[in-house]
Amino acid sequence: QQWQRFRLPDEDSQIRLGRYLGEALRWQGHIWLEGDLGAGKTTLTRGILRGAGHDGAVKSPTYTLLEPYDVNGQRIHHFDLYRLGDPEELAFMGARELFEEGSLNIIEWPSMGEGELPTPDLVVTLTLDLPGRIADVAAHSVSGEQALVRLRA
Ligand code: ADP
Ligand code: MG
């Protein structure tokens, strides 16, 4: 498996990596964000959305499970599955239609949705490296591998 480690000493570098991740994936596909509460998953998502051109707030969809964005015609779906009771609830939410071609899906706590999620292109594992964070970015598809090549450049 191809992967790359990034050291993120502060919130700004976390936001910047988000922007690079979105660009590298051409704003399409599936990104899984792994890591404990406070690891920086929502901050990374904020970077992705800012990079796409979203200027407004990015709130954590902790209770709603999903926050959809339309950024200049680009569909971006931010999931936080921490409070998902059962993966099957994703089907009731119509998640499969959201995972459509051309959209970008960012998923916090993907383990909670196991079996109902498409294969990720990139899996980002965040850990604390206080005061900063470490992000390990692993490719799980051809498009993910291409994204990693762009990220390294
Ligand atoms: P999560 O969504 O994983 O629970 P958040 O994105 O909400 O985590 O971030 C939790 C806290 O960590 C926030 O206060 C955020 O500013 C901070 N943070 C995020 N990334 C970094 C970083 N690279 N260095 C220092 N602080 C960070
Ligand atoms: Mg979060």
JSON list of C-alpha atoms and ligand atoms in Angstrom, two decimals, residues 41-42 60 80 108, ligand 2:
[
{"chain": "A", "resi": 41, "resn": "LYS", "atom": "CA", "xyz": [-10.71, 15.48, 11.26]},
{"chain": "A", "resi": 42, "resn": "THR", "atom": "CA", "xyz": [-13.17, 18.36, 11.04]},
{"chain": "A", "resi": 60, "resn": "SER", "atom": "CA", "xyz": [-19.37, 19.48, 12.60]},
{"chain": "A", "resi": 80, "resn": "ASP", "atom": "CA", "xyz": [-19.62, 12.37, 10.77]},
{"chain": "A", "resi": 108, "resn": "GLU", "atom": "CA", "xyz": [-15.35, 10.96, 9.76]},
{"chain": "B", "resi": 2, "resn": "MG", "atom": "MG", "xyz": [-15.03, 16.13, 14.03]}
]
